[in-house]
Coordinates of C-alpha atoms in Angstrom, one line a residue:
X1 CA -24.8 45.2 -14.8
X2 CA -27.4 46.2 -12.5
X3 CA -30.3 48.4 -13.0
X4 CA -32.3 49.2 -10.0
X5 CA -36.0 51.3 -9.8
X6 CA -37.7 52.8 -6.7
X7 CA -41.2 53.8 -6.2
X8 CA -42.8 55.5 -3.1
X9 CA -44.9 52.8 -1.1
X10 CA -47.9 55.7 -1.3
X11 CA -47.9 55.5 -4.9
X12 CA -48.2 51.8 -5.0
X13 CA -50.7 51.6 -2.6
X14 CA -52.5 54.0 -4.8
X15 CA -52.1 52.2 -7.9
X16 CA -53.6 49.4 -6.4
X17 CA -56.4 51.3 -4.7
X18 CA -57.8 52.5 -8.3
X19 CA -56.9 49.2 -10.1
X20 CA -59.4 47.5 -7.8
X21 CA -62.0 50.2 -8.3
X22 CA -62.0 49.2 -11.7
X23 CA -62.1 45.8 -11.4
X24 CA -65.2 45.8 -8.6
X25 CA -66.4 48.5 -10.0
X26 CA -66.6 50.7 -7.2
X27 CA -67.4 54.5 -6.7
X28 CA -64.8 54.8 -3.8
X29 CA -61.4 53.4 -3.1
X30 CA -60.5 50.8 -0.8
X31 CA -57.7 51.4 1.9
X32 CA -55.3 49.2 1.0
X33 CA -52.4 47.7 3.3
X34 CA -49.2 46.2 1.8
X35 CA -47.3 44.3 3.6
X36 CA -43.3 44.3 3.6
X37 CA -42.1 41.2 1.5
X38 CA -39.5 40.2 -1.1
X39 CA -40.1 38.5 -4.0
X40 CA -37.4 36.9 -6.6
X41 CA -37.8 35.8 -10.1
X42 CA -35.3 35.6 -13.5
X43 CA -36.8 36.4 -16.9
X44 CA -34.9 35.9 -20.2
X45 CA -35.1 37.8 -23.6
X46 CA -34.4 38.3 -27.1
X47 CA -33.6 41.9 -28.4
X48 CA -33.6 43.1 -31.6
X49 CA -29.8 42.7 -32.4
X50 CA -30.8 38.8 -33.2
X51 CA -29.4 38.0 -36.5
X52 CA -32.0 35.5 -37.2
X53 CA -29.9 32.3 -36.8
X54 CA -32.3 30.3 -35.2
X55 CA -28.6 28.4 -33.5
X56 CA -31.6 29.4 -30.1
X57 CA -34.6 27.5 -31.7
X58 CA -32.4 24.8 -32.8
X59 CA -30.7 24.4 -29.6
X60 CA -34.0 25.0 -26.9
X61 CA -34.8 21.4 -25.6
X62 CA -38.5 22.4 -24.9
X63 CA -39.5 24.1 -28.1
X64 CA -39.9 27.3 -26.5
X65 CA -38.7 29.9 -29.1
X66 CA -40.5 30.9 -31.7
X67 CA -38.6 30.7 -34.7
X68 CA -36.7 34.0 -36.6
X69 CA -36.7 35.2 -40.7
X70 CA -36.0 38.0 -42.6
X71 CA -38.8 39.9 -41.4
X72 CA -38.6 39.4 -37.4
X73 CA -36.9 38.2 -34.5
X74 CA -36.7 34.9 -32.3
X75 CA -39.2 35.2 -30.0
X76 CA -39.2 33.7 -26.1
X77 CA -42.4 31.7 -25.4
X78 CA -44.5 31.1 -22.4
X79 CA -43.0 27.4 -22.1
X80 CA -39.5 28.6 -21.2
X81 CA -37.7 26.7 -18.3
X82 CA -35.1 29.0 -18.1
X83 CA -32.2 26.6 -18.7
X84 CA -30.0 29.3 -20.2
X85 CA -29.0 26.9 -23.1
X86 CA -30.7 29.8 -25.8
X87 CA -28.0 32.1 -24.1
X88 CA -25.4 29.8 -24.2
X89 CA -25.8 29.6 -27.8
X90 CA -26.3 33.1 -29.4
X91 CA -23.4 33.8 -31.1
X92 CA -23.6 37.7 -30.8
X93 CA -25.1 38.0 -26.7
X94 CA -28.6 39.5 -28.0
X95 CA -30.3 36.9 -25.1
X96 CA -30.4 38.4 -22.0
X97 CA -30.7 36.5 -18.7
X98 CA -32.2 38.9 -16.0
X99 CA -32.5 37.9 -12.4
X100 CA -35.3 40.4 -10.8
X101 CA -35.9 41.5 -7.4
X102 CA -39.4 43.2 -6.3
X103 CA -39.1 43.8 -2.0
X104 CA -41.2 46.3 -0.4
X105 CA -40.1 48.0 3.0
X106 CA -40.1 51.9 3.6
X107 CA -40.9 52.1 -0.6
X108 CA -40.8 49.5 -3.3
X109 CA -37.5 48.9 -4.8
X110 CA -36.9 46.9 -8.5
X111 CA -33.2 45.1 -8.5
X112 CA -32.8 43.5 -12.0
X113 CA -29.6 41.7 -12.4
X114 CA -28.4 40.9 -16.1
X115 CA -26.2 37.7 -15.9
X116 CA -23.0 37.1 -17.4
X117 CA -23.7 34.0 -18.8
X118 CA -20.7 31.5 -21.0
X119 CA -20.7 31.1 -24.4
X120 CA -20.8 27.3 -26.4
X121 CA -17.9 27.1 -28.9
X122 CA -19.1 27.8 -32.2
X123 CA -16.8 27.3 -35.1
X124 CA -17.4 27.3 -39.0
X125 CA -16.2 24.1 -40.8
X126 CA -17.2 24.2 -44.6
X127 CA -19.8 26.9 -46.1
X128 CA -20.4 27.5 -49.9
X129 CA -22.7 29.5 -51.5
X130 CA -24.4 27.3 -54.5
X131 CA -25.8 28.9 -58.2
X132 CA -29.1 29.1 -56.6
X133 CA -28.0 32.6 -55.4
X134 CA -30.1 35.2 -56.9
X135 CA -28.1 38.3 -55.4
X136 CA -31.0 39.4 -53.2
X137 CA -29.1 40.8 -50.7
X138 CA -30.4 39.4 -47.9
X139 CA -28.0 37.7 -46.3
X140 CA -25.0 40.3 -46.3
X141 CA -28.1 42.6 -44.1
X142 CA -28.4 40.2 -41.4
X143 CA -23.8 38.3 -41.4
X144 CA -23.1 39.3 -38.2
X145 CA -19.1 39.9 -39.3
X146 CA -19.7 41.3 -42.3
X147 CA -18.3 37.9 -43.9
X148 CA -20.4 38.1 -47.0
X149 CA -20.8 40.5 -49.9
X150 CA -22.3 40.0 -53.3
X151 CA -20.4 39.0 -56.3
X152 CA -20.8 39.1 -60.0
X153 CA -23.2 35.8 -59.9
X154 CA -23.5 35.2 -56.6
X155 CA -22.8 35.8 -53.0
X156 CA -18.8 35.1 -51.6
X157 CA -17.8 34.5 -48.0
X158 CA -14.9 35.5 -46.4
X159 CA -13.9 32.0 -44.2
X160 CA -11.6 33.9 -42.3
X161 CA -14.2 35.8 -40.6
X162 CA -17.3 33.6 -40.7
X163 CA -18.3 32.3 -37.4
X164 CA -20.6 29.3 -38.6
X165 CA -24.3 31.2 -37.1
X166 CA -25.9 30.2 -40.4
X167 CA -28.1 33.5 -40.0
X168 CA -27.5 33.5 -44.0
X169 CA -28.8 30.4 -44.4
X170 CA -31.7 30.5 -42.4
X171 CA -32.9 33.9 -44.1
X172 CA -32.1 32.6 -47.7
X173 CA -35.3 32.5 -49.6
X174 CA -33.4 30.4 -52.7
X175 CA -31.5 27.6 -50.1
X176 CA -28.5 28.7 -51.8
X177 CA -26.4 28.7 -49.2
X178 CA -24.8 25.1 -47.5
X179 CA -22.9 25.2 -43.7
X180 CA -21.7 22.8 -42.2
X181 CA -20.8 23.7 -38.6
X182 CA -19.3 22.6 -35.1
X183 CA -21.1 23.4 -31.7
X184 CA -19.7 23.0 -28.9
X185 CA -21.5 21.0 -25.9
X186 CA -23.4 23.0 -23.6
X187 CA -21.8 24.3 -20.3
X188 CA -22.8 23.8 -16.5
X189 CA -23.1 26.7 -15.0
X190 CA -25.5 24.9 -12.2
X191 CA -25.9 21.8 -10.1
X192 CA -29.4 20.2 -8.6
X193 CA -28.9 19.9 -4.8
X194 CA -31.6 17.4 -3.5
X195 CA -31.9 17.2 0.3
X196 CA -33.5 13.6 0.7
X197 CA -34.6 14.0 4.0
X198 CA -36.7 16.3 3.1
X199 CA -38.4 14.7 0.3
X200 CA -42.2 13.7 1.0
X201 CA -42.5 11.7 -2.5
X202 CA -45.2 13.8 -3.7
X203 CA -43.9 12.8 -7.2
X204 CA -44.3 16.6 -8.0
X205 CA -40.9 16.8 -9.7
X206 CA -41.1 13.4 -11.8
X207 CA -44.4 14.7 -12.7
X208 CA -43.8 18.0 -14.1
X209 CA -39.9 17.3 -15.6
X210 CA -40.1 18.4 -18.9
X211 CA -37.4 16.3 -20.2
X212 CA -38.1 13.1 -18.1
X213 CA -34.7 13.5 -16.0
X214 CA -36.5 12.8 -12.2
X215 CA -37.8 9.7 -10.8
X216 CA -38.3 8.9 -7.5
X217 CA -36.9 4.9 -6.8
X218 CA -37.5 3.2 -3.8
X219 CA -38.3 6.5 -2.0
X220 CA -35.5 8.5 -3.4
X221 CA -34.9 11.3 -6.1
X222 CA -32.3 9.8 -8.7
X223 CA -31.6 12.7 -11.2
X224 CA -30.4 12.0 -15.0
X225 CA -27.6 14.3 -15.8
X226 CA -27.9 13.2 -19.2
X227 CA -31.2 14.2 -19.4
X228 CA -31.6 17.2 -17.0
X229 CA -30.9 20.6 -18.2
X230 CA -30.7 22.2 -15.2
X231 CA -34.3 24.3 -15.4
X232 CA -35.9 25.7 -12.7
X233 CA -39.0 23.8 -12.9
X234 CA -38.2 20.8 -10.3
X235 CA -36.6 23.2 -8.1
X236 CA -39.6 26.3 -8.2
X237 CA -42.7 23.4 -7.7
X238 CA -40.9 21.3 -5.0
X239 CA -43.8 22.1 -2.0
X240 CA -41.2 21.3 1.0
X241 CA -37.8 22.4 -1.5
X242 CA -36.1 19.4 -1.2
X243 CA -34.3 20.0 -4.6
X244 CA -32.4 23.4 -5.0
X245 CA -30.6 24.8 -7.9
X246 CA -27.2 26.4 -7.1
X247 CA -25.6 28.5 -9.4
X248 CA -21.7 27.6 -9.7
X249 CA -18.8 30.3 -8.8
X250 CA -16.2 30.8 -11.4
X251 CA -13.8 28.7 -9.1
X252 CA -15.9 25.8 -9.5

């Protein structure tokens, strides 16, 4: 799905004009020229269908999702890489990976692009609901297949329908219920190019890797694909982009 916004370049250039009034504090506007450019980014996001299972805080290798409860959603934090693992692993598709597009020519045009991206095999092997139950409620507002209703002393699930989440036992206030679960490895939906030729050994990459994956050895990039999660943070800081991330076609 693609969503796409235009805005007259006058009104930009506008914008601008009284946003640096304000910030120099001037009487008068300054003319302001824009030149034509394009610039790319990808953003990802939790919406408010989450179902609290915290599978994405469990799952993010950088700790950057704030956990869910009861009373509020996952949250995406400022540390995100953008691996795509958090989307991979939401078993409902509330995380959205959006690729954006800001290019300015004639007028200023917004492309955002949501991705279709796979989903990790998720599969429910043993669940029970213990006498700690104390019929709240709580977790029948948040089963995501309606695989849980309230008995006459406790809460029952309905195997045949449970998908394993564990939103019910993350939002439990008693621990009453126990999962026990089967996830599925995570898929690659990217490679890491890495033109060697092109590599000055700045050490930028090793350096900023935030699960230790790059070294540079005897003045070459060697890349852990045990460790590497395919980010884009080795690929986005590379100053002569010798490493490239590639998304992979459908074929691959």
């Amino acid at each position: 799905m693609d969503i796409i916004f235009r805005k007259k370049l006058e009104d930009l250039q506008r914008d601008i004009a009284l946003k640096s009034m304000d910030l120099e504090d001037r009487s008068e506007a300054a003319d302001i020229e824009i030149d034509r450019c394009s610039v790319r980014d990808k953003f990802i996001d939790i919406t408010p269908k989450c179902v609290r299972c915290n599978l994405c805080v469990e799952e993010c290798p950088v700790d950057a999702i704030a956990d869910s409860d009861a009373h509020r959603t996952a949250r995406i934090l400022d540390n995100c890489v953008r691996c795509e693992i958090c989307a991979q692993t939401c078993p409902i598709r509330c995380i959205n990976v959006v690729e954006s597009t800001a290019s300015i020519d004639d007028e200023v045009k917004y492309d955002l692009e949501y991705l279709k991206i796979p989903h990790r095999m998720l599969r429910m092997k043993e669940i029970e609901v213990t006498d700690r139950c104390t019929l709240c409620g709580t977790c029948t507002r948040f089963c995501p297949t309606g695989a849980i209703e309230l008995g006459e002393d406790r809460a029952t699930v309905d195997e045949s329908i449970c998908i394993g989440c564990g939103a019910c036992v993350n939002v439990c206030s008693s621990d009453a219920v126990e999962l026990e679960r089967e996830l599925g490895p995570v898929l690659k939906t990217r490679r890491l190019l890495v033109d060697q030729d092109a590599c000055v050994e700045c050490l930028v990459c090793e350096e900023n890797c935030p699960t230790g994956a790059i070294r540079l050895e005897d003045g070459e990039v060697v890349v852990d694909d045990e460790k590497c999660i395919l980010c884009e943070v080795c690929s986005t800081k590379c100053p002569v982009a010798a490493l490239k991330l590639e998304r992979l076609s459908d074929e691959s």
